[in-house]
Amino acid sequence: MKYNFKKLLTLNVFIICSIICVACNKNIGENKMSEIKDDLYMPSKEELEEISPQSYNFELAEEKGLLKGETFSKKYLRMQSLYKKALEQYLMKKIDIKKYDDELANSKLHFIPGDKDKRCFYQVYDYMGLTFFYLRNNIHIEKLDSDDLELLKKSEENYDYAISEDLIKMVERTYKNIIMVSFEGDDEFNKYYNAIYGNTINGERIIPNTALVLELNAQPEFDKKGNFVDWPKEKTKNDYIDDLILRLEQEYTDKLGIPVEVLQY
């Protein structure tokens, strides 16, 4: 089968550079979000295809019956959304992301959440329900083995989107591989390259391909002319966020045993 998404060209570039670029460069308003059932959110195939570059393994997805034609099937998208929902529920308990979110929300510095109409793909399709933080990793469920996929399939086929204890245990066991940006069948090469994540505050960030990546979306306070209301205060807020991110990354890296990085959108 021939695949679009410029996969072969992208693969060649990756191998030469040993770096992957993962962009979050498209705003998606609330009206673009598809709600399925029991708070299960599923992106459209078109939205998923716009992630640049494609870190998904389409050949592997085809082998496991997760494609329809040259793109993902609705079954894949629902199963992926269910896995993401379970992963974010697991992370909320494991590393208590809400603690740092509340620290910003309750600060006397008055941090302002990002504009809802300018949220990127990853924040729109988020299950944690936080004010500032959301998960930034892609979810590659095609890497799951047949037994783990079957667990997702049973829930999807029965329209059962509640997060079971079995699903949480499966996610806990598999998520480090599922979020990893990697080349199928090249384990040695996967140890030595990084991913480039694009974001609007600090430009591009080089991040280990094994990292759990979170993103923080807070905006400055502007007047009607688009100028800072209080630039010295914004500088203080920026310094505060920088310190918070360092604390968060260190704490969560220690708890999870993998690199944890935070981007600013």
Coordinates of C-alpha atoms in Angstrom, one line a residue:
M1 CA 0.0 0.0 0.0
K2 CA 1.2 3.5 -0.7
Y3 CA 1.1 6.0 2.2
N4 CA 0.6 9.7 2.0
F5 CA 1.9 12.0 4.8
K6 CA 5.2 12.2 3.1
K7 CA 6.4 9.4 5.3
L8 CA 9.3 8.2 3.4
L9 CA 10.8 11.6 2.9
T10 CA 10.3 12.4 6.6
L11 CA 12.0 9.1 7.6
N12 CA 15.1 10.0 5.5
V13 CA 15.4 13.4 7.1
F14 CA 15.0 11.8 10.6
I15 CA 17.8 9.3 9.9
I16 CA 20.2 11.9 8.7
C17 CA 19.6 14.4 11.5
S18 CA 18.8 11.9 14.4
I19 CA 16.2 14.4 15.4
I20 CA 12.4 14.5 15.2
C21 CA 10.4 17.8 15.1
V22 CA 7.0 17.7 16.8
A23 CA 5.0 20.8 16.2
C24 CA 1.9 22.2 17.9
N25 CA 1.3 24.9 15.4
K26 CA -2.4 24.9 14.7
N27 CA -5.1 26.5 16.9
I28 CA -8.3 24.6 17.3
G29 CA -11.3 26.3 18.7
E30 CA -13.8 24.5 20.9
N31 CA -16.3 24.1 18.0
K32 CA -13.9 21.7 16.3
M33 CA -14.0 19.1 19.1
S34 CA -16.0 15.9 18.7
E35 CA -17.5 14.5 21.8
I36 CA -18.4 10.8 21.6
K37 CA -19.8 9.5 24.9
D38 CA -18.9 9.8 28.6
D39 CA -16.4 12.6 27.9
L40 CA -14.5 10.6 25.3
Y41 CA -13.1 13.2 22.8
M42 CA -11.9 12.1 19.4
P43 CA -10.0 14.2 16.9
S44 CA -10.9 14.0 13.2
K45 CA -8.6 12.1 10.9
E46 CA -7.8 15.3 9.2
E47 CA -6.7 17.0 12.4
L48 CA -4.5 14.0 13.3
E49 CA -2.9 14.0 9.9
E50 CA -1.9 17.7 10.4
I51 CA 0.5 16.8 13.2
S52 CA 3.9 17.5 11.8
P53 CA 5.8 15.3 11.4
Q54 CA 3.9 12.0 11.6
S55 CA 5.5 10.0 14.4
Y56 CA 2.9 7.2 13.9
N57 CA 3.8 3.9 12.4
F58 CA 1.2 3.4 9.6
E59 CA 2.7 0.0 8.4
L60 CA 2.3 -1.4 11.9
A61 CA -1.2 0.1 12.2
E62 CA -2.1 -1.6 8.9
E63 CA -0.8 -5.0 10.1
K64 CA -3.0 -4.7 13.2
G65 CA -6.1 -3.7 11.3
L66 CA -6.2 -0.1 12.5
L67 CA -6.2 1.7 9.2
K68 CA -9.1 2.4 6.8
G69 CA -7.6 2.9 3.3
E70 CA -4.5 5.1 3.8
T71 CA -5.4 6.7 7.1
F72 CA -6.6 5.8 10.6
S73 CA -9.9 4.1 11.1
K74 CA -12.5 5.5 13.5
K75 CA -11.8 2.4 15.6
Y76 CA -8.2 3.5 16.0
L77 CA -9.2 7.0 16.9
R78 CA -11.6 5.9 19.6
M79 CA -9.1 3.4 21.0
Q80 CA -6.4 6.0 21.0
S81 CA -8.7 8.5 22.8
L82 CA -9.6 5.9 25.4
Y83 CA -5.9 5.1 26.0
K84 CA -5.1 8.8 26.3
K85 CA -8.0 9.3 28.8
A86 CA -6.7 6.4 30.9
L87 CA -3.1 7.7 30.7
E88 CA -4.1 11.2 31.8
Q89 CA -6.2 9.8 34.7
Y90 CA -3.2 7.7 35.7
L91 CA -0.8 10.7 35.6
M92 CA -3.1 12.9 37.6
K93 CA -2.9 10.4 40.5
K94 CA 0.7 9.3 40.0
I95 CA 2.4 12.8 39.8
D96 CA -0.4 15.1 41.0
I97 CA -0.2 17.6 38.1
K98 CA -3.1 19.5 39.7
K99 CA -0.8 20.7 42.5
Y100 CA 1.3 22.9 40.2
D101 CA -1.8 23.9 38.2
D102 CA -3.5 25.1 41.4
E103 CA -0.3 26.9 42.4
L104 CA -0.6 29.1 39.3
A105 CA -4.3 29.5 39.5
N106 CA -4.2 30.6 43.2
S107 CA -1.1 32.8 42.9
K108 CA -1.3 36.5 43.9
L109 CA 0.5 37.2 40.6
H110 CA -2.7 36.5 38.8
F111 CA -1.7 34.2 36.0
I112 CA -4.1 34.2 33.0
P113 CA -5.0 31.0 31.2
G114 CA -4.5 30.9 27.4
D115 CA -7.3 32.0 25.1
K116 CA -9.8 29.1 24.6
D117 CA -10.2 30.0 21.0
K118 CA -6.5 29.7 20.3
R119 CA -5.8 26.4 22.0
C120 CA -3.7 23.9 20.1
F121 CA -4.7 20.4 19.2
Y122 CA -3.2 18.9 22.4
Q123 CA -5.1 21.1 24.7
V124 CA -8.4 20.7 23.0
Y125 CA -8.3 16.9 23.2
D126 CA -7.2 16.9 26.8
Y127 CA -8.9 14.9 29.7
M128 CA -7.1 16.3 32.7
G129 CA -9.3 19.4 32.8
L130 CA -6.6 21.6 34.3
T131 CA -6.4 25.4 33.8
F132 CA -2.8 25.6 32.5
F133 CA -1.3 22.2 31.9
Y134 CA -2.0 19.4 29.4
L135 CA -0.2 16.4 27.9
R136 CA 1.9 17.1 24.8
N137 CA 2.9 13.6 23.7
N138 CA 1.5 11.7 20.8
I139 CA -0.2 8.4 21.6
H140 CA 1.0 5.5 19.5
I141 CA -1.4 2.7 20.3
E142 CA -0.2 0.7 17.2
K143 CA 2.8 -0.3 19.3
L144 CA 0.6 -2.3 21.8
D145 CA 0.6 -6.1 21.6
S146 CA -2.5 -8.1 20.6
D147 CA -3.6 -8.7 24.2
D148 CA -3.4 -5.0 25.1
L149 CA -5.1 -3.9 21.9
E150 CA -7.9 -6.4 22.6
L151 CA -8.6 -4.7 26.0
L152 CA -9.1 -1.4 24.2
K153 CA -11.1 -3.1 21.4
K154 CA -13.6 -4.6 23.8
S155 CA -14.3 -1.3 25.4
E156 CA -14.6 0.4 22.1
E157 CA -16.9 -2.2 20.6
N158 CA -19.2 -2.0 23.7
Y159 CA -19.1 1.8 23.8
D160 CA -17.7 1.4 27.3
Y161 CA -15.5 4.4 27.8
A162 CA -15.2 4.2 31.6
I163 CA -11.7 3.7 32.8
S164 CA -11.4 0.3 34.4
E165 CA -8.7 -0.9 36.8
D166 CA -7.4 -3.3 34.1
L167 CA -7.0 -0.5 31.7
I168 CA -5.1 1.6 34.2
K169 CA -2.8 -1.3 34.9
M170 CA -2.2 -1.8 31.2
V171 CA -1.4 1.9 30.7
E172 CA 0.9 2.0 33.6
R173 CA 2.8 -1.0 32.1
T174 CA 3.0 0.3 28.5
Y175 CA 2.8 4.1 28.4
K176 CA 6.6 4.7 28.4
N177 CA 6.8 2.9 25.0
I178 CA 3.5 4.3 23.7
I179 CA 4.5 8.0 24.2
M180 CA 8.1 7.4 22.9
V181 CA 8.9 8.8 19.5
S182 CA 10.7 6.0 17.8
F183 CA 11.5 4.0 14.7
E184 CA 10.0 0.5 14.6
G185 CA 12.6 -2.2 14.7
D186 CA 15.6 0.0 15.3
D187 CA 16.0 -0.1 19.1
E188 CA 19.7 0.8 19.0
F189 CA 19.0 4.0 16.9
N190 CA 16.1 4.9 19.2
K191 CA 18.5 5.3 22.1
Y192 CA 20.5 8.2 20.5
Y193 CA 18.2 10.7 19.0
N194 CA 16.0 13.5 20.3
A195 CA 12.8 15.2 19.3
I196 CA 12.5 18.9 18.4
Y197 CA 9.3 20.3 19.9
G198 CA 8.1 23.7 18.5
N199 CA 6.3 26.1 20.8
T200 CA 5.4 29.8 20.7
I201 CA 7.3 31.1 23.7
N202 CA 10.8 29.7 23.6
G203 CA 11.0 28.6 20.0
E204 CA 12.2 25.0 19.4
R205 CA 13.2 22.7 22.2
I206 CA 15.3 19.6 21.8
I207 CA 13.9 16.9 24.1
P208 CA 14.8 13.2 24.7
N209 CA 12.5 11.0 22.6
T210 CA 11.7 9.0 25.7
A211 CA 10.3 12.0 27.6
L212 CA 6.9 12.7 29.0
V213 CA 6.1 16.1 27.7
L214 CA 3.7 18.6 29.3
E215 CA 2.8 22.0 28.0
L216 CA 1.8 25.1 29.9
N217 CA -0.5 27.7 28.4
A218 CA -0.6 31.0 30.2
Q219 CA -0.8 34.4 28.6
P220 CA 0.3 37.9 29.6
E221 CA -2.2 40.7 30.4
F222 CA -2.6 43.2 27.6
D223 CA -4.4 46.4 27.3
K224 CA -6.8 47.3 24.5
K225 CA -3.9 48.4 22.3
G226 CA -2.1 45.1 22.7
N227 CA 0.6 46.5 25.1
F228 CA 1.6 44.9 28.4
V229 CA -0.5 46.2 31.2
D230 CA 2.4 45.9 33.6
W231 CA 5.7 44.7 32.1
P232 CA 7.7 44.4 35.4
K233 CA 4.9 42.2 36.8
E234 CA 5.0 40.1 33.6
K235 CA 8.8 39.7 34.1
T236 CA 8.2 38.5 37.7
K237 CA 5.5 36.1 36.4
N238 CA 7.9 34.7 33.8
D239 CA 10.6 34.2 36.4
Y240 CA 8.1 32.4 38.7
I241 CA 7.0 30.1 35.9
D242 CA 10.6 29.3 35.0
D243 CA 11.2 28.3 38.7
L244 CA 8.0 26.3 38.8
I245 CA 8.9 24.4 35.7
L246 CA 12.3 23.4 37.1
R247 CA 10.7 22.1 40.3
L248 CA 8.0 20.2 38.4
E249 CA 10.5 18.6 35.9
Q250 CA 12.8 17.4 38.7
E251 CA 10.0 16.1 40.9
Y252 CA 8.2 14.2 38.1
T253 CA 11.4 12.8 36.5
D254 CA 12.2 11.3 39.9
K255 CA 8.7 9.9 40.3
L256 CA 8.4 8.4 36.8
G257 CA 11.9 7.3 36.1
I258 CA 11.9 8.9 32.7
P259 CA 12.7 12.5 31.5
V260 CA 9.8 14.9 32.1
E261 CA 9.9 18.2 30.2
V262 CA 7.5 21.2 30.2
L263 CA 7.0 23.5 27.2
Q264 CA 5.3 26.9 27.2
Y265 CA 2.7 27.5 24.5

